[in-house]
CSV table of C-alpha atoms in Angstrom, one decimal:
chain,number,residue,atom,x,y,z
A,1,MET,CA,-12.8,63.1,-14.0
A,2,THR,CA,-10.8,60.0,-14.1
A,3,SER,CA,-11.9,56.9,-11.4
A,4,PRO,CA,-9.0,56.0,-10.1
A,5,ALA,CA,-7.5,52.3,-11.6
A,6,ALA,CA,-9.0,49.0,-10.4
A,7,ASP,CA,-6.6,47.0,-8.6
A,8,PRO,CA,-5.5,44.5,-10.4
A,9,PRO,CA,-6.7,40.9,-10.9
A,10,PRO,CA,-4.6,38.3,-7.3
A,11,LYS,CA,-2.0,36.5,-8.9
A,12,ARG,CA,-4.5,33.1,-9.2
A,13,ARG,CA,-2.1,30.3,-8.0
A,14,GLY,CA,-0.9,27.2,-10.5
A,15,ARG,CA,-1.1,24.0,-9.9
A,16,PRO,CA,2.7,23.1,-9.7
A,17,SER,CA,4.5,22.0,-13.4
A,18,VAL,CA,4.5,18.3,-14.3
A,19,ARG,CA,8.6,18.2,-13.7
A,20,ARG,CA,8.2,19.9,-10.0
A,21,GLU,CA,5.3,16.5,-9.8
A,22,LEU,CA,7.6,13.7,-11.9
A,23,VAL,CA,11.0,15.3,-8.9
A,24,GLU,CA,9.2,15.0,-6.3
A,25,ARG,CA,8.5,11.5,-7.4
A,26,GLU,CA,11.1,10.6,-8.2
A,27,ILE,CA,12.8,11.9,-4.7
A,28,LYS,CA,10.6,10.0,-3.3
A,29,GLU,CA,10.8,6.6,-4.4
A,30,ASN,CA,13.9,6.2,-4.2
A,31,ALA,CA,14.0,8.2,-0.3
A,32,ALA,CA,12.1,5.0,0.1
A,33,ARG,CA,14.0,2.5,-0.8
A,34,LEU,CA,17.4,4.2,0.5
A,35,PHE,CA,15.5,4.6,3.8
A,36,ALA,CA,13.8,0.2,3.2
A,37,GLU,CA,17.5,-0.6,2.4
A,38,ARG,CA,20.5,1.3,5.3
A,39,GLY,CA,17.1,3.0,7.3
A,40,VAL,CA,16.8,6.4,7.9
A,41,ALA,CA,19.8,7.2,10.1
A,42,GLY,CA,21.6,5.9,7.9
A,43,THR,CA,20.6,7.0,5.3
A,44,THR,CA,21.3,11.1,4.6
A,45,LEU,CA,20.2,13.7,1.7
A,46,GLN,CA,23.0,13.3,0.4
A,47,ASP,CA,22.9,9.6,-0.5
A,48,ILE,CA,18.9,10.8,-2.0
A,49,ALA,CA,19.7,13.5,-4.4
A,50,ASP,CA,22.5,10.9,-5.6
A,51,ALA,CA,20.6,8.3,-6.2
A,52,THR,CA,17.6,10.8,-8.0
A,53,GLY,CA,20.8,12.8,-10.1
A,54,LEU,CA,20.3,15.8,-8.6
A,55,THR,CA,22.7,18.2,-6.3
A,56,ARG,CA,22.1,18.9,-2.5
A,57,GLN,CA,21.1,22.4,-2.2
A,58,ALA,CA,18.9,20.8,-5.6
A,59,VAL,CA,16.3,18.1,-3.4
A,60,TYR,CA,16.2,21.4,-1.0
A,61,HIS,CA,14.0,22.9,-4.0
A,62,TYR,CA,11.4,20.2,-3.2
A,63,VAL,CA,11.4,18.9,0.4
A,64,ALA,CA,13.1,21.3,4.0
A,65,SER,CA,14.6,17.9,5.8
A,66,LYS,CA,15.2,14.5,5.2
A,67,ASP,CA,12.9,14.2,8.5
A,68,ASP,CA,9.8,16.0,6.5
A,69,LEU,CA,10.6,14.0,3.5
A,70,PHE,CA,10.8,11.1,6.1
A,71,ALA,CA,7.5,12.3,6.9
A,72,GLN,CA,5.6,12.5,3.8
A,73,LEU,CA,6.1,9.2,3.1
A,74,VAL,CA,4.6,7.8,5.7
A,75,SER,CA,1.4,9.3,5.9
A,76,GLU,CA,1.4,8.4,1.8
A,77,ILE,CA,2.2,5.0,3.4
A,78,ALA,CA,-1.2,5.1,6.2
A,79,ASP,CA,-3.4,6.9,4.4
A,80,GLN,CA,-3.9,5.8,1.3
A,81,PRO,CA,-5.1,2.5,2.0
A,82,ALA,CA,-7.7,3.2,4.7
A,83,GLN,CA,-9.3,5.6,1.6
A,84,LEU,CA,-8.9,3.9,-1.3
A,85,LEU,CA,-10.4,1.0,0.9
A,86,ARG,CA,-13.3,2.7,2.3
A,87,GLU,CA,-14.8,4.0,-1.4
A,88,ILE,CA,-14.9,1.0,-2.4
A,89,ASN,CA,-17.2,0.0,1.2
A,90,ALA,CA,-19.4,2.8,-0.4
A,91,LEU,CA,-19.9,1.3,-3.7
A,92,ALA,CA,-23.8,0.6,-2.4
A,93,ASP,CA,-23.8,-1.9,-6.2
A,94,LEU,CA,-21.8,-3.8,-4.7
A,95,SER,CA,-22.3,-7.0,-2.8
A,96,PRO,CA,-20.0,-8.6,-0.1
A,97,THR,CA,-18.5,-10.7,-2.1
A,98,ALA,CA,-17.7,-7.5,-4.7
A,99,LYS,CA,-16.1,-5.7,-2.9
A,100,LEU,CA,-14.2,-8.0,-0.8
A,101,ARG,CA,-12.7,-9.1,-4.6
A,102,ARG,CA,-12.0,-4.7,-5.3
A,103,MET,CA,-10.7,-4.7,-1.6
A,104,ALA,CA,-7.6,-7.8,-2.7
A,105,GLN,CA,-6.5,-6.4,-5.3
A,106,THR,CA,-6.3,-3.0,-4.6
A,107,LEU,CA,-5.0,-3.6,-1.9
A,108,ALA,CA,-2.5,-5.4,-4.1
A,109,LEU,CA,-1.7,-3.7,-6.8
A,110,HIS,CA,-0.6,-0.7,-4.2
A,111,GLN,CA,1.7,-3.4,-2.5
A,112,MET,CA,3.5,-3.5,-6.1
A,113,ALA,CA,3.5,-0.8,-6.9
A,114,ASP,CA,6.4,0.3,-4.5
A,115,PRO,CA,7.1,-2.6,-2.5
A,116,ASP,CA,10.0,0.0,-1.0
A,117,ARG,CA,7.7,1.6,1.0
A,118,PHE,CA,6.0,-1.0,2.3
A,119,ARG,CA,9.5,-2.3,4.3
A,120,LEU,CA,10.6,1.3,5.3
A,121,MET,CA,7.6,1.2,7.2
A,122,ILE,CA,8.5,-2.3,8.6
A,123,ARG,CA,12.1,-1.7,9.2
A,124,SER,CA,10.8,1.8,11.0
A,125,GLU,CA,7.4,1.7,12.8
A,126,SER,CA,9.3,0.9,15.9
A,127,ASP,CA,11.5,4.5,15.5
A,128,LEU,CA,8.1,6.2,14.2
A,129,PRO,CA,7.5,9.7,16.2
A,130,GLU,CA,4.6,9.5,18.1
A,131,HIS,CA,2.5,11.6,16.2
A,132,LEU,CA,3.7,9.6,12.8
A,133,ALA,CA,3.5,6.2,14.9
A,134,LYS,CA,-0.3,7.4,16.7
A,135,SER,CA,-1.6,8.2,12.4
A,136,TYR,CA,0.2,4.8,11.5
A,137,ARG,CA,-1.7,3.1,14.1
A,138,ALA,CA,-5.1,5.2,12.8
A,139,SER,CA,-4.8,3.5,9.7
A,140,ARG,CA,-4.3,0.4,10.2
A,141,ARG,CA,-7.0,0.7,11.9
A,142,ARG,CA,-9.1,1.6,10.0
A,143,VAL,CA,-8.4,-0.5,7.4
A,144,LEU,CA,-8.7,-3.7,9.4
A,145,LYS,CA,-12.3,-1.9,9.7
A,146,GLU,CA,-13.3,-1.4,6.3
A,147,LEU,CA,-12.4,-5.4,5.7
A,148,VAL,CA,-14.6,-6.2,9.0
A,149,GLU,CA,-17.4,-4.7,7.9
A,150,VAL,CA,-17.4,-6.3,4.2
A,151,ILE,CA,-17.5,-8.8,5.7
A,152,ASP,CA,-19.7,-8.6,8.0
A,153,GLY,CA,-22.3,-8.1,5.5
A,154,GLY,CA,-21.6,-10.9,3.7
A,155,ILE,CA,-22.0,-13.2,7.1
A,156,ALA,CA,-25.0,-11.8,7.0
A,157,ASP,CA,-26.3,-12.2,3.3
A,158,GLY,CA,-25.5,-16.4,2.9
A,159,SER,CA,-23.0,-15.6,0.8
A,160,PHE,CA,-19.2,-16.1,3.1
A,161,ARG,CA,-19.2,-18.4,6.4
A,162,ASN,CA,-20.0,-17.7,9.3
A,163,VAL,CA,-15.5,-17.2,10.9
A,164,ASN,CA,-14.4,-14.2,12.8
A,165,PRO,CA,-14.9,-11.7,10.7
A,166,ARG,CA,-11.9,-10.0,12.3
A,167,THR,CA,-9.4,-12.5,11.7
A,168,ALA,CA,-10.7,-13.5,8.5
A,169,ALA,CA,-9.6,-10.2,7.2
A,170,LEU,CA,-5.7,-10.4,10.0
A,171,GLY,CA,-5.5,-13.1,7.5
A,172,VAL,CA,-5.8,-11.1,4.3
A,173,ILE,CA,-3.9,-8.4,6.2
A,174,GLY,CA,-1.6,-10.7,6.6
A,175,MET,CA,-1.3,-12.0,2.9
A,176,LEU,CA,-1.4,-9.0,1.1
A,177,ASN,CA,1.5,-7.8,3.3
A,178,TRP,CA,4.2,-10.2,2.1
A,179,ILE,CA,4.2,-8.8,-1.8
A,180,ALA,CA,6.8,-6.5,-0.6
A,181,TRP,CA,8.9,-9.3,-0.3
A,182,TRP,CA,7.8,-12.0,-2.7
A,183,HIS,CA,6.8,-9.8,-6.0
A,184,GLN,CA,9.5,-8.9,-8.3
A,185,GLU,CA,9.1,-6.9,-12.2
A,186,GLY,CA,8.7,-8.3,-14.4
A,187,GLY,CA,5.8,-10.8,-13.8
A,188,ASP,CA,1.6,-9.5,-14.5
A,189,ASP,CA,0.8,-7.7,-11.6
A,190,GLN,CA,-2.7,-7.6,-11.8
A,191,GLU,CA,-2.8,-11.0,-13.1
A,192,THR,CA,-1.2,-11.9,-9.9
A,193,ALA,CA,-3.7,-9.1,-7.3
A,194,ASP,CA,-7.0,-11.1,-8.8
A,195,GLN,CA,-5.2,-14.6,-8.0
A,196,LEU,CA,-4.2,-12.8,-4.7
A,197,ALA,CA,-7.8,-11.6,-4.7
A,198,GLU,CA,-9.6,-14.7,-5.0
A,199,MET,CA,-7.6,-16.2,-2.8
A,200,ALA,CA,-7.9,-13.6,-0.2
A,201,VAL,CA,-12.1,-14.8,-1.3
A,202,ARG,CA,-11.6,-18.3,-1.9
A,203,THR,CA,-11.2,-18.2,2.8
A,204,VAL,CA,-14.2,-16.6,4.1
A,205,ARG,CA,-16.8,-17.3,0.6
A,206,SER,CA,-19.2,-20.2,1.6
A,207,ASP,CA,-19.3,-23.2,-0.6
A,208,ASP,CA,-21.2,-26.6,-0.3
A,209,ARG,CA,-17.8,-28.1,-0.1
A,210,ALA,CA,-16.1,-26.3,2.7
A,211,PRO,CA,-15.5,-26.9,6.3
A,212,GLU,CA,-19.2,-26.4,8.6
A,213,SER,CA,-17.0,-25.3,11.2
A,214,PRO,CA,-13.2,-24.0,9.2
A,215,THR,CA,-10.4,-23.7,12.0
A,216,VAL,CA,-7.7,-20.3,11.8
A,217,GLU,CA,-4.8,-23.2,11.5
A,218,GLY,CA,-7.0,-23.9,8.5
A,219,ILE,CA,-7.2,-21.4,6.9
A,220,LEU,CA,-3.8,-20.4,7.3
A,221,ALA,CA,-2.4,-23.6,6.0
A,222,ASN,CA,-4.4,-23.1,2.8
A,223,VAL,CA,-3.1,-19.9,1.8
A,224,ARG,CA,0.3,-21.2,2.7
A,225,LEU,CA,0.5,-23.4,0.0
A,226,GLU,CA,-1.7,-20.7,-2.4
A,227,LEU,CA,0.8,-17.2,-1.3
A,228,ASP,CA,3.5,-20.3,-2.1
A,229,LEU,CA,1.9,-21.3,-6.3
A,230,VAL,CA,1.5,-17.6,-6.8
A,231,GLU,CA,5.2,-16.5,-5.0
A,232,ARG,CA,6.6,-19.2,-8.5
A,233,LEU,CA,4.3,-17.6,-10.8
A,234,ALA,CA,5.4,-14.1,-9.8
A,235,ARG,CA,8.3,-14.8,-10.6
A,236,PRO,CA,10.0,-13.4,-14.2
A,237,ASP,CA,11.2,-16.7,-15.6
A,238,GLU,CA,15.0,-17.4,-15.8
A,239,SER,CA,15.1,-17.8,-19.4
A,240,GLU,CA,13.9,-13.9,-19.6
A,241,ARG,CA,16.6,-12.8,-17.1
A,242,ALA,CA,19.8,-14.4,-19.7
């Protein structure tokens, strides 16, 4: 008597193909650029399809709708920076100075990698559905919390001046947020990120030459001067564009 045949093993769901991942990324990049330029209401799925070189029907194989695509972009913009900073903050072998420098470098490179997404976020912030707005606000609070925690640690061990940690953290965030408006392709992103990170550290680092009671106005004035320099250095040389 033969035993009943065993059921075939269930099929394992494989990872998305490389091609699918590339197409999804291109759709998101074009959507972010168009949303940032025209607004979500002023952009159609057909516009995104045309920019990606696909038919509208083909786009539906990758996204359910324009609103779903927008929600994906917002979620990624909101979640990634906080996650990156949390991972850096968890590195016990780094000093507060090293953590702040790496956090600033990471945020700068993140902005330079896809400035369209950040401009989209700023443009659309007031029009976000409540569930997306809530997620975005929570993410911003997490970013601020991670930076404040590092600055607090530097003050405690004497490597940072006795500044207001929240004010200093907001100053660093504000400086890095402007990258999306002045960054241009063609420069050395890593070098620019390193310069911005050094500026972030210098706003709080303990230094015998620094004033004992720095003011918010003084810190911001110095940041603006140095940011103007970084912006000029980041622009491709005019002769290279010709």
